[in-house]
Coordinates of C-alpha atoms in Angstrom, one line a residue:
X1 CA 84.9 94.2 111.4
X2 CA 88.0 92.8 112.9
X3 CA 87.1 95.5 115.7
X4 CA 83.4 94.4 116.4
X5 CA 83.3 98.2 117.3
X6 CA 79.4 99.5 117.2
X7 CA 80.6 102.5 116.9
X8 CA 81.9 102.2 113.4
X9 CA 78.2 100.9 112.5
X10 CA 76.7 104.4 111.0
X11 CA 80.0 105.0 109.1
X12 CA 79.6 101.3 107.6
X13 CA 75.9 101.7 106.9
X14 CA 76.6 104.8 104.8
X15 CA 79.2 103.1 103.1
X16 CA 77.4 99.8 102.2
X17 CA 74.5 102.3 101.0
X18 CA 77.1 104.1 98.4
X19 CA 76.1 103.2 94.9
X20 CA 79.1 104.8 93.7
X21 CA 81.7 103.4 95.9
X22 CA 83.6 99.8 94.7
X23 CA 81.5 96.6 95.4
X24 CA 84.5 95.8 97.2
X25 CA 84.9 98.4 99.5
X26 CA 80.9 97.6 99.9
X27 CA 81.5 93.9 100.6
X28 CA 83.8 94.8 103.5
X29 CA 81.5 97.2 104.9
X30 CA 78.5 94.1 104.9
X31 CA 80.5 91.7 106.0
X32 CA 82.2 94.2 108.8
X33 CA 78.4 95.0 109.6
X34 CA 78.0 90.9 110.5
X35 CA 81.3 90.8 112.5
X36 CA 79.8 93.8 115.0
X37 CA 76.6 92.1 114.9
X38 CA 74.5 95.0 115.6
X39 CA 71.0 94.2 115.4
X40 CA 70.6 97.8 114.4
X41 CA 72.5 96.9 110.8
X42 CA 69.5 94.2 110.0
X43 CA 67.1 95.8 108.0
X44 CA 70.2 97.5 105.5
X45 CA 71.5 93.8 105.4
X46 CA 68.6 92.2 104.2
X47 CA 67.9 95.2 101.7
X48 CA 71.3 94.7 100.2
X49 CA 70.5 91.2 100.3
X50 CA 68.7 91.6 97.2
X51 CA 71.2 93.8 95.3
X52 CA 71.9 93.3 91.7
X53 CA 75.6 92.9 92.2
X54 CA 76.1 89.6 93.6
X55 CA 78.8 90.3 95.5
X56 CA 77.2 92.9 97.4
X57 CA 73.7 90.3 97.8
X58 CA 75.9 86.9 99.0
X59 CA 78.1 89.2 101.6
X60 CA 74.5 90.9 103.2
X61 CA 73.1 87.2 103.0
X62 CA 75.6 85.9 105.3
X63 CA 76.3 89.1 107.5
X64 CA 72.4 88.4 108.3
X65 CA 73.1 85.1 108.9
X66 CA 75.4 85.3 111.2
X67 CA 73.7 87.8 113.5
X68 CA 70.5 85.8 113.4
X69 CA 72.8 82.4 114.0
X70 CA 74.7 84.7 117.0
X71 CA 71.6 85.5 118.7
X72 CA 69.8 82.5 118.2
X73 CA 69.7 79.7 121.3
X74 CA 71.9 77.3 118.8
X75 CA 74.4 80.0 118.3
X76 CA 73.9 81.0 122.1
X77 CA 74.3 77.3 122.8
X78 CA 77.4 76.4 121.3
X79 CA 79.2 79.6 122.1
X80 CA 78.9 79.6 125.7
X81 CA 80.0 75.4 125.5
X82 CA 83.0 76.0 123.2
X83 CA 82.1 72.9 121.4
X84 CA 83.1 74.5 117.9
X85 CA 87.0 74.7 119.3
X86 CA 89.2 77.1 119.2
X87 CA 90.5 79.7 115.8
X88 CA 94.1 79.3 115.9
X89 CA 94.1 82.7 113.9
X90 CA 92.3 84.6 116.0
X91 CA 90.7 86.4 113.7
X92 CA 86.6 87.3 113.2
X93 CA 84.9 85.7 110.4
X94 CA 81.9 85.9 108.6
X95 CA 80.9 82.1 109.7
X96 CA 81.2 80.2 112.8
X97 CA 83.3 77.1 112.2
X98 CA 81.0 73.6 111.6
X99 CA 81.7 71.6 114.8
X100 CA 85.1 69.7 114.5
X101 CA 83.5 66.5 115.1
X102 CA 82.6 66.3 111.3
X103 CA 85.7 64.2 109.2
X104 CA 88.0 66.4 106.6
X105 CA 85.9 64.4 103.7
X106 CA 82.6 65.2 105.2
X107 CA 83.4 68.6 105.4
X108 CA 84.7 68.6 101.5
X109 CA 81.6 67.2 100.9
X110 CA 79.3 70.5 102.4
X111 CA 82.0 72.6 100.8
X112 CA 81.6 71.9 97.0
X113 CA 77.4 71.5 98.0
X114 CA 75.7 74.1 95.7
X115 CA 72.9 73.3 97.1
X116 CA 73.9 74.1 100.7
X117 CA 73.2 77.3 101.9
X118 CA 76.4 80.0 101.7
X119 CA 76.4 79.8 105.1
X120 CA 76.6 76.4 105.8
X121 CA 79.4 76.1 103.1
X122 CA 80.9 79.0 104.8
X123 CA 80.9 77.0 108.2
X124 CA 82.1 74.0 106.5
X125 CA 85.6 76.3 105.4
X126 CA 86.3 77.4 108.5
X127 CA 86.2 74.0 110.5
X128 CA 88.8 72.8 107.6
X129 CA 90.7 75.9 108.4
X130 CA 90.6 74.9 111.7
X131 CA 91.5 71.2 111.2
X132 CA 95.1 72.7 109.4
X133 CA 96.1 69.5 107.2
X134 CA 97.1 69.1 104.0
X135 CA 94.0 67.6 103.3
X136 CA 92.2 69.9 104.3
X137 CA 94.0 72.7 102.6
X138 CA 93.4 70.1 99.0
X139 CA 90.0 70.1 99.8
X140 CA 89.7 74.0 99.9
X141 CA 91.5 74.3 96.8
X142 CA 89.1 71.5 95.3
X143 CA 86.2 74.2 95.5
X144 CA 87.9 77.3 93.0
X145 CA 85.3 75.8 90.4
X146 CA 82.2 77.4 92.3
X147 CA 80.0 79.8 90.6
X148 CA 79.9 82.1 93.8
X149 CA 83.1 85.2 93.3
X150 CA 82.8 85.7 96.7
X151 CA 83.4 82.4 98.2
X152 CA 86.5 82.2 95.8
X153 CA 87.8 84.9 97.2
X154 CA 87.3 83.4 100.9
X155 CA 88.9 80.3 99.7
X156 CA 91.8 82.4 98.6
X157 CA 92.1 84.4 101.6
X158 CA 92.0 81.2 104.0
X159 CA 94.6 79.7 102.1
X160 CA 96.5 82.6 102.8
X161 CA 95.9 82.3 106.7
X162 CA 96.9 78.7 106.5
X163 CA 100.4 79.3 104.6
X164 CA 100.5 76.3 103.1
X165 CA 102.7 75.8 100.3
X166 CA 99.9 72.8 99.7
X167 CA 97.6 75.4 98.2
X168 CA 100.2 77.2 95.4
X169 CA 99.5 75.7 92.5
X170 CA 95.8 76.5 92.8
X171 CA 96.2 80.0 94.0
X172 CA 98.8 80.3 91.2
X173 CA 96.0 79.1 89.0
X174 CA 93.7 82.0 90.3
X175 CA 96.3 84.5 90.3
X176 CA 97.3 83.7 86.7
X177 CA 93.4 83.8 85.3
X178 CA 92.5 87.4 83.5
X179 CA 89.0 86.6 83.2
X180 CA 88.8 85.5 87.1
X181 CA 86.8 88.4 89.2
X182 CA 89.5 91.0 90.7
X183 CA 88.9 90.2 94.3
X184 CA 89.6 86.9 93.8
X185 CA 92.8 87.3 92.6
X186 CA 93.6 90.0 94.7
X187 CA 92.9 87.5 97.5
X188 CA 94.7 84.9 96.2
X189 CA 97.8 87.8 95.1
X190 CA 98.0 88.3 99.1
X191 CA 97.5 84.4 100.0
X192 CA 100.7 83.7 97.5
X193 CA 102.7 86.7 100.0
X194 CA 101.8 85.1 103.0
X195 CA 102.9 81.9 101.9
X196 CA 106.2 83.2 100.8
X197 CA 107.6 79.5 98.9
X198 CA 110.3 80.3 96.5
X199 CA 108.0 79.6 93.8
X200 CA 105.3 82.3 94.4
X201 CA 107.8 85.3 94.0
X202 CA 108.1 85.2 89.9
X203 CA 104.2 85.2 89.6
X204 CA 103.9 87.8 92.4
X205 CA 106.4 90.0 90.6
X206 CA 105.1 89.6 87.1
X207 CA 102.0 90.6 87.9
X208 CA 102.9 93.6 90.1
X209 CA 102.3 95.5 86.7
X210 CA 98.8 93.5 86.0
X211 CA 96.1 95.6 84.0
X212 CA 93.5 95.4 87.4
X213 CA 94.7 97.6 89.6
X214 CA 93.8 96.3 92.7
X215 CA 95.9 93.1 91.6
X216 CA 98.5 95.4 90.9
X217 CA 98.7 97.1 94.2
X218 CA 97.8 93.7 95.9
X219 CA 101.0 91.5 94.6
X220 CA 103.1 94.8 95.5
X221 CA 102.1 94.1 99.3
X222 CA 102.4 90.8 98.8
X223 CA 105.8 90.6 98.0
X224 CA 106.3 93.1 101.0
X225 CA 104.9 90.7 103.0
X226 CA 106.7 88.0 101.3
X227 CA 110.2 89.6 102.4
X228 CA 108.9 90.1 106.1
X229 CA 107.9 86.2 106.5
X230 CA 111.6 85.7 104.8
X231 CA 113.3 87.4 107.2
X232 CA 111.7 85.9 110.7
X233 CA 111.3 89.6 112.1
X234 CA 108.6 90.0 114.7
X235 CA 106.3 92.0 113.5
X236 CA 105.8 93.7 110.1
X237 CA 105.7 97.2 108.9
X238 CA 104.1 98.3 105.9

């Protein structure tokens, strides 16, 4: 996804389509489907955008959002213009960024809207990414309460772009939570790494040897990438 590679398209088609592989591995392949925005991907998008696992149905929900908002002449429009700004992280997401000219509290507002569309909500995270204040990173951490496992899990994994020590205590919180959904804690496991504050290495290491796997294996790398944003080095090798 990070790609935008068409090639990669039938590979993640067949994947997404694979009842027996994780939901997880399936929720990167719809959202990955979105970032390439193949038009060709649409009608397996809005298939899965009625599976039973809601993981699977929210991430094919906004993956055909975003290609219908990318080729639209409103997506068109403000692409071209550059009037949503710039990502300082450079990195492809599964939502364009609300345009900045909406306050940090307005965008807080959208945010915690259950009654807003994913997509919107979605749009409404990125622009607070974007904006990079502590209050901004408090009002992303004011929206771990939603019902939706997947935008917890985005919450968790923009917190971790931000590195804000702002946002331990709630991804602590996460972390800490049995009966949270696994992806979510893995995302917040890798946000606590990236952050790297003193404080996020005894969590990190006790649950290194957590009963879910995945949050196993995910606070391993994260103290791995804990040590590398310790040490200044350029760039970091697994």
């Amino acid at each position: 996804g990070q790609m935008k590679d068409p090639a990669a398209v039938e590979t993640l088609l067949k994947v997404l389509a694979d009842e027996d592989e994780d939901p997880m591995v399936r929720h990167e392949a719809g959202e990955a489907l979105g970032a390439i925005g193949d038009e060709k991907a649409l009608p397996a998008l809005v298939k899965y955008a009625e599976h039973e696992d809601p993981v699977i149905a929210e991430t094919c929900a906004l993956a055909v959002a975003l290609i219908e908002w990318t080729n639209s002449e409103e997506g068109k429009a403000q692409l071209e213009s550059g009037e949503l700004g710039e990502n300082p992280y450079l990195s492809v997401d599964p939502a364009p960024p609300a345009a900045p000219t909406a306050s940090v509290a307005e965008l807080k507002e959208t945010l915690n809207n259950a009654d807003a569309s994913l997509f919107a909500r979605y749009r409404a995270l990125f622009a607070l990414r974007n904006e990079g204040s502590d209050a901004a990173v408090e009002a992303i951490c004011s929206a771990f309460d939603d019902a939706s496992a997947l935008f917890r899990h985005e919450l968790a994994y923009v917190l971790g772009q931000m590195q804000s020590p702002v946002a331990v205590d709630a991804l602590a919180k996460v972390l800490k939570d049995g009966s949270e959904h696994c992806m979510v804690r893995h995302e917040a496991a890798e946000a606590l790494g990236s952050i790297a504050h003193d404080d996020c290495l005894p969590l990190l290491q006790t649950h290194q040897s957590d009963a879910e796997r995945v949050v196993s294996e995910s606070c391993q790398v994260a103290l791995d990438m804990a040590d590398y944003e310790a040490s200044g080095a350029f760039e970091y090798v697994a």
